[in-house]
PDB file of C-alpha atoms in Angstrom:
ATOM      1  CA  MET A  18     115.083 140.543 168.811  1.00  0.00           C
ATOM      2  CA  PRO A  19     117.649 139.967 171.450  1.00  0.00           C
ATOM      3  CA  ASN A  20     119.600 137.759 168.897  1.00  0.00           C
ATOM      4  CA  LEU A  21     119.250 140.319 166.189  1.00  0.00           C
ATOM      5  CA  MET A  22     120.714 143.010 168.725  1.00  0.00           C
ATOM      6  CA  THR A  23     123.820 140.814 169.341  1.00  0.00           C
ATOM      7  CA  HIS A  24     124.235 140.071 165.710  1.00  0.00           C
ATOM      8  CA  LEU A  25     124.252 144.040 165.170  1.00  0.00           C
ATOM      9  CA  LYS A  26     126.702 144.883 168.147  1.00  0.00           C
ATOM     10  CA  LYS A  27     129.108 142.116 166.882  1.00  0.00           C
ATOM     11  CA  VAL A  28     129.114 143.529 163.337  1.00  0.00           C
ATOM     12  CA  SER A  29     129.520 147.290 164.508  1.00  0.00           C
ATOM     13  CA  GLU A  30     132.516 145.996 166.493  1.00  0.00           C
ATOM     14  CA  GLN A  31     133.967 144.652 163.198  1.00  0.00           C
ATOM     15  CA  LYS A  32     132.947 147.692 161.316  1.00  0.00           C
ATOM     16  CA  PRO A  33     132.657 150.597 163.501  1.00  0.00           C
ATOM     17  CA  GLN A  34     133.049 153.469 160.417  1.00  0.00           C
ATOM     18  CA  ALA A  35     129.742 151.756 158.606  1.00  0.00           C
ATOM     19  CA  THR A  36     126.873 153.903 158.204  1.00  0.00           C
ATOM     20  CA  TYR A  37     124.513 150.773 158.010  1.00  0.00           C
ATOM     21  CA  TYR A  38     124.758 147.014 158.229  1.00  0.00           C
ATOM     22  CA  ASN A  39     122.646 144.306 156.090  1.00  0.00           C
ATOM     23  CA  VAL A  40     121.141 141.675 157.811  1.00  0.00           C
ATOM     24  CA  ASP A  41     119.908 138.519 155.945  1.00  0.00           C
ATOM     25  CA  MET A  42     116.431 138.074 157.811  1.00  0.00           C
ATOM     26  CA  LEU A  43     115.239 135.334 155.510  1.00  0.00           C
ATOM     27  CA  LYS A  44     116.490 133.012 153.044  1.00  0.00           C
ATOM     28  CA  TYR A  45     114.577 130.139 151.576  1.00  0.00           C
ATOM     29  CA  GLN A  46     114.489 127.790 148.370  1.00  0.00           C
ATOM     30  CA  VAL A  47     111.457 127.871 146.166  1.00  0.00           C
ATOM     31  CA  SER A  48     110.648 124.680 143.772  1.00  0.00           C
ATOM     32  CA  ALA A  49     109.220 125.406 140.817  1.00  0.00           C
ATOM     33  CA  GLN A  50     105.845 124.195 140.117  1.00  0.00           C
ATOM     34  CA  GLY A  51     105.769 123.820 136.118  1.00  0.00           C
ATOM     35  CA  ILE A  52     106.697 126.277 133.540  1.00  0.00           C
ATOM     36  CA  GLN A  53     104.144 128.892 134.726  1.00  0.00           C
ATOM     37  CA  SER A  54     106.092 129.369 138.002  1.00  0.00           C
ATOM     38  CA  THR A  55     109.614 129.866 136.341  1.00  0.00           C
ATOM     39  CA  PRO A  56     111.027 133.496 135.426  1.00  0.00           C
ATOM     40  CA  LEU A  57     112.891 132.095 132.405  1.00  0.00           C
ATOM     41  CA  ASN A  58     110.995 129.698 130.114  1.00  0.00           C
ATOM     42  CA  LEU A  59     113.250 127.590 128.106  1.00  0.00           C
ATOM     43  CA  ALA A  60     113.489 125.053 124.700  1.00  0.00           C
ATOM     44  CA  VAL A  61     116.320 123.278 123.765  1.00  0.00           C
ATOM     45  CA  SER A  62     116.204 121.728 120.352  1.00  0.00           C
ATOM     46  CA  TRP A  63     119.748 119.829 118.814  1.00  0.00           C
ATOM     47  CA  ARG A  64     120.072 118.618 115.562  1.00  0.00           C
ATOM     48  CA  CYS A  65     123.097 116.028 115.526  1.00  0.00           C
ATOM     49  CA  GLU A  66     124.410 114.635 112.415  1.00  0.00           C
ATOM     50  CA  PRO A  67     127.835 113.065 111.963  1.00  0.00           C
ATOM     51  CA  ALA A  68     129.883 115.986 110.937  1.00  0.00           C
ATOM     52  CA  SER A  69     127.961 118.869 112.406  1.00  0.00           C
ATOM     53  CA  THR A  70     125.415 120.027 115.235  1.00  0.00           C
ATOM     54  CA  ASP A  71     122.978 122.743 115.408  1.00  0.00           C
ATOM     55  CA  LEU A  72     121.880 123.660 118.708  1.00  0.00           C
ATOM     56  CA  ARG A  73     118.937 126.376 119.190  1.00  0.00           C
ATOM     57  CA  ILE A  74     118.014 127.737 122.841  1.00  0.00           C
ATOM     58  CA  ASP A  75     114.636 129.551 122.649  1.00  0.00           C
ATOM     59  CA  TYR A  76     113.930 131.711 125.731  1.00  0.00           C
ATOM     60  CA  LYS A  77     110.867 133.697 127.039  1.00  0.00           C
ATOM     61  CA  TYR A  78     110.944 136.283 130.144  1.00  0.00           C
ATOM     62  CA  ASN A  79     107.935 135.183 132.061  1.00  0.00           C
ATOM     63  CA  THR A  80     106.461 137.999 134.207  1.00  0.00           C
ATOM     64  CA  GLU A  81     103.571 135.800 135.775  1.00  0.00           C
ATOM     65  CA  ALA A  82     106.638 133.887 137.768  1.00  0.00           C
ATOM     66  CA  MET A  83     107.249 137.152 139.799  1.00  0.00           C
ATOM     67  CA  THR A  84     105.250 139.181 142.444  1.00  0.00           C
ATOM     68  CA  THR A  85     106.545 142.197 140.757  1.00  0.00           C
ATOM     69  CA  PRO A  86     108.337 141.933 137.257  1.00  0.00           C
ATOM     70  CA  VAL A  87     111.770 142.765 137.162  1.00  0.00           C
ATOM     71  CA  ALA A  88     114.917 142.243 135.032  1.00  0.00           C
ATOM     72  CA  LEU A  89     116.706 138.829 135.189  1.00  0.00           C
ATOM     73  CA  ASN A  90     120.547 140.024 135.372  1.00  0.00           C
ATOM     74  CA  ASN A  91     123.851 138.303 134.453  1.00  0.00           C
ATOM     75  CA  VAL A  92     122.110 135.556 132.459  1.00  0.00           C
ATOM     76  CA  GLN A  93     124.490 132.989 131.475  1.00  0.00           C
ATOM     77  CA  PHE A  94     123.480 129.901 129.185  1.00  0.00           C
ATOM     78  CA  LEU A  95     126.140 126.862 129.552  1.00  0.00           C
ATOM     79  CA  VAL A  96     125.846 123.780 127.233  1.00  0.00           C
ATOM     80  CA  PRO A  97     128.332 120.909 126.952  1.00  0.00           C
ATOM     81  CA  VAL A  98     128.723 119.772 123.204  1.00  0.00           C
ATOM     82  CA  ASP A  99     130.915 116.857 122.718  1.00  0.00           C
ATOM     83  CA  GLY A 100     131.894 115.145 119.124  1.00  0.00           C
ATOM     84  CA  GLY A 101     135.047 116.822 118.802  1.00  0.00           C
ATOM     85  CA  VAL A 102     134.215 120.160 118.006  1.00  0.00           C
ATOM     86  CA  THR A 103     136.671 121.933 115.359  1.00  0.00           C
ATOM     87  CA  LYS A 104     134.799 124.885 114.622  1.00  0.00           C
ATOM     88  CA  LEU A 105     132.277 127.074 115.695  1.00  0.00           C
ATOM     89  CA  GLN A 106     130.024 129.390 113.328  1.00  0.00           C
ATOM     90  CA  ALA A 107     126.956 130.986 113.144  1.00  0.00           C
ATOM     91  CA  VAL A 108     126.463 131.998 116.589  1.00  0.00           C
ATOM     92  CA  LEU A 109     123.914 134.498 117.274  1.00  0.00           C
ATOM     93  CA  PRO A 110     124.431 136.447 119.716  1.00  0.00           C
ATOM     94  CA  PRO A 111     128.005 135.915 119.894  1.00  0.00           C
ATOM     95  CA  ALA A 112     129.137 133.191 122.482  1.00  0.00           C
ATOM     96  CA  VAL A 113     132.440 131.941 123.707  1.00  0.00           C
ATOM     97  CA  TRP A 114     133.732 128.582 122.969  1.00  0.00           C
ATOM     98  CA  ASN A 115     135.682 126.707 125.705  1.00  0.00           C
ATOM     99  CA  ALA A 116     137.444 123.896 123.793  1.00  0.00           C
ATOM    100  CA  GLU A 117     139.321 122.493 126.986  1.00  0.00           C
ATOM    101  CA  GLN A 118     136.036 122.032 128.452  1.00  0.00           C
ATOM    102  CA  GLN A 119     133.960 121.219 125.310  1.00  0.00           C
ATOM    103  CA  ARG A 120     130.923 123.964 126.145  1.00  0.00           C
ATOM    104  CA  ILE A 121     129.766 127.029 124.785  1.00  0.00           C
ATOM    105  CA  LEU A 122     128.714 130.050 127.098  1.00  0.00           C
ATOM    106  CA  TRP A 123     126.362 132.874 125.923  1.00  0.00           C
ATOM    107  CA  LYS A 124     126.076 135.739 128.541  1.00  0.00           C
ATOM    108  CA  ILE A 125     123.177 138.403 128.158  1.00  0.00           C
ATOM    109  CA  PRO A 126     123.404 141.425 130.735  1.00  0.00           C
ATOM    110  CA  ASP A 127     120.020 141.471 131.293  1.00  0.00           C
ATOM    111  CA  ILE A 128     116.231 140.032 130.266  1.00  0.00           C
ATOM    112  CA  SER A 129     113.099 141.673 131.124  1.00  0.00           C
ATOM    113  CA  GLN A 130     109.738 142.967 129.488  1.00  0.00           C
ATOM    114  CA  LYS A 131     111.901 145.923 128.224  1.00  0.00           C
ATOM    115  CA  SER A 132     114.151 143.770 126.447  1.00  0.00           C
ATOM    116  CA  GLU A 133     114.258 143.405 122.532  1.00  0.00           C
ATOM    117  CA  ASN A 134     110.808 141.285 121.615  1.00  0.00           C
ATOM    118  CA  GLY A 135     109.781 141.786 125.208  1.00  0.00           C
ATOM    119  CA  GLY A 136     112.463 139.146 126.471  1.00  0.00           C
ATOM    120  CA  VAL A 137     111.772 136.673 124.022  1.00  0.00           C
ATOM    121  CA  GLY A 138     114.653 135.507 121.889  1.00  0.00           C
ATOM    122  CA  SER A 139     116.978 132.842 120.501  1.00  0.00           C
ATOM    123  CA  LEU A 140     120.506 131.338 120.770  1.00  0.00           C
ATOM    124  CA  LEU A 141     121.801 129.751 117.643  1.00  0.00           C
ATOM    125  CA  ALA A 142     125.136 127.791 117.082  1.00  0.00           C
ATOM    126  CA  ARG A 143     126.528 125.597 114.741  1.00  0.00           C
ATOM    127  CA  PHE A 144     129.570 123.189 115.420  1.00  0.00           C
ATOM    128  CA  GLN A 145     131.651 121.248 112.987  1.00  0.00           C
ATOM    129  CA  LEU A 146     132.593 117.907 114.192  1.00  0.00           C
ATOM    130  CA  ALA A 147     135.648 115.800 113.775  1.00  0.00           C
ATOM    131  CA  GLU A 148     134.146 112.681 115.857  1.00  0.00           C
ATOM    132  CA  GLY A 149     130.229 113.497 115.525  1.00  0.00           C
ATOM    133  CA  PRO A 150     127.871 113.276 115.859  1.00  0.00           C
ATOM    134  CA  SER A 151     127.392 115.128 119.511  1.00  0.00           C
ATOM    135  CA  SER A 152     125.063 113.653 122.113  1.00  0.00           C
ATOM    136  CA  PRO A 153     122.273 116.155 123.404  1.00  0.00           C
ATOM    137  CA  ALA A 154     123.120 117.630 126.765  1.00  0.00           C
ATOM    138  CA  PRO A 155     121.318 119.592 129.326  1.00  0.00           C
ATOM    139  CA  LEU A 156     121.450 123.490 129.462  1.00  0.00           C
ATOM    140  CA  ALA A 157     122.470 125.066 132.606  1.00  0.00           C
ATOM    141  CA  VAL A 158     121.285 128.699 133.171  1.00  0.00           C
ATOM    142  CA  GLN A 159     122.088 130.963 135.911  1.00  0.00           C
ATOM    143  CA  PHE A 160     120.740 134.734 136.533  1.00  0.00           C
ATOM    144  CA  THR A 161     120.363 136.869 139.455  1.00  0.00           C
ATOM    145  CA  SER A 162     117.251 139.816 140.520  1.00  0.00           C
ATOM    146  CA  GLU A 163     116.884 142.413 142.671  1.00  0.00           C
ATOM    147  CA  GLY A 164     113.232 143.780 143.770  1.00  0.00           C
ATOM    148  CA  SER A 165     111.062 140.867 143.730  1.00  0.00           C
ATOM    149  CA  THR A 166     110.623 137.498 144.669  1.00  0.00           C
ATOM    150  CA  LEU A 167     109.276 134.105 143.119  1.00  0.00           C
ATOM    151  CA  SER A 168     107.171 133.108 145.936  1.00  0.00           C
ATOM    152  CA  SER A 169     105.310 136.460 147.043  1.00  0.00           C
ATOM    153  CA  CYS A 170     106.653 136.046 150.911  1.00  0.00           C
ATOM    154  CA  ASP A 171     107.235 139.123 152.582  1.00  0.00           C
ATOM    155  CA  ILE A 172     108.366 140.621 155.846  1.00  0.00           C
ATOM    156  CA  GLU A 173     106.851 142.573 158.450  1.00  0.00           C
ATOM    157  CA  LEU A 174     108.206 144.098 161.738  1.00  0.00           C
ATOM    158  CA  VAL A 175     105.621 143.849 164.495  1.00  0.00           C
ATOM    159  CA  GLY A 176     106.586 145.481 167.719  1.00  0.00           C
ATOM    160  CA  ALA A 177     107.366 149.153 168.806  1.00  0.00           C
ATOM    161  CA  GLY A 178     110.798 150.838 169.023  1.00  0.00           C
ATOM    162  CA  TYR A 179     111.923 149.235 166.006  1.00  0.00           C
ATOM    163  CA  ARG A 180     112.013 149.730 162.094  1.00  0.00           C
ATOM    164  CA  PHE A 181     113.238 148.622 158.937  1.00  0.00           C
ATOM    165  CA  SER A 182     115.456 151.127 157.238  1.00  0.00           C
ATOM    166  CA  LEU A 183     115.397 149.161 153.940  1.00  0.00           C
ATOM    167  CA  ILE A 184     114.219 145.599 152.714  1.00  0.00           C
ATOM    168  CA  LYS A 185     116.053 144.058 149.823  1.00  0.00           C
ATOM    169  CA  LYS A 186     114.326 141.475 147.780  1.00  0.00           C
ATOM    170  CA  ARG A 187     116.484 139.289 145.318  1.00  0.00           C
ATOM    171  CA  PHE A 188     116.360 135.837 144.314  1.00  0.00           C
ATOM    172  CA  ALA A 189     118.901 133.798 142.240  1.00  0.00           C
ATOM    173  CA  ALA A 190     118.973 130.643 140.192  1.00  0.00           C
ATOM    174  CA  GLY A 191     119.987 127.841 141.515  1.00  0.00           C
ATOM    175  CA  LYS A 192     119.527 124.333 139.569  1.00  0.00           C
ATOM    176  CA  TYR A 193     118.185 125.670 136.556  1.00  0.00           C
ATOM    177  CA  LEU A 194     118.448 123.282 133.778  1.00  0.00           C
ATOM    178  CA  ALA A 195     116.568 122.615 130.848  1.00  0.00           C
ATOM    179  CA  ASP A 196     116.713 119.043 128.769  1.00  0.00           C
ATOM    180  CA  ASN A 197     116.000 118.296 125.275  1.00  0.00           C
TER     181      ASN A 197
END
């Protein structure tokens, strides 16, 4: 508690006009213990031909991974594609191709139980190639979430005279990869 009081005093001196101060009380990392413990299950399939590559990413929102099911926000799927891509077609939902970095990016605002099909979906793309075939590459995914944890870890303040006015729980994808 003395460390917390020192920290709050320092923060209040830096921002005297603030009505409240956020303090990170606990930060930790969780290692996934198989597909049942990941909030977004993924399956990636590639069909690599000399002149074209088809990429399909299937995803499924997993309520079982969270203590309280909450939406995954700002979900980004990023995949590098080699083989000299000359044209991108049949992209569902729409995505952004970065020719300089040779990668495709899908952005989905949020995925949850309330999403279309209960958070189950597919991302599809066909690439026309000049120097194919492509080599399958790992898919990287990023997202954040507020209001729940993946570990069921909680915090409680024990002692008289102090209280929490607000407890925020959140998690974010760290190294979240899927291979073919």
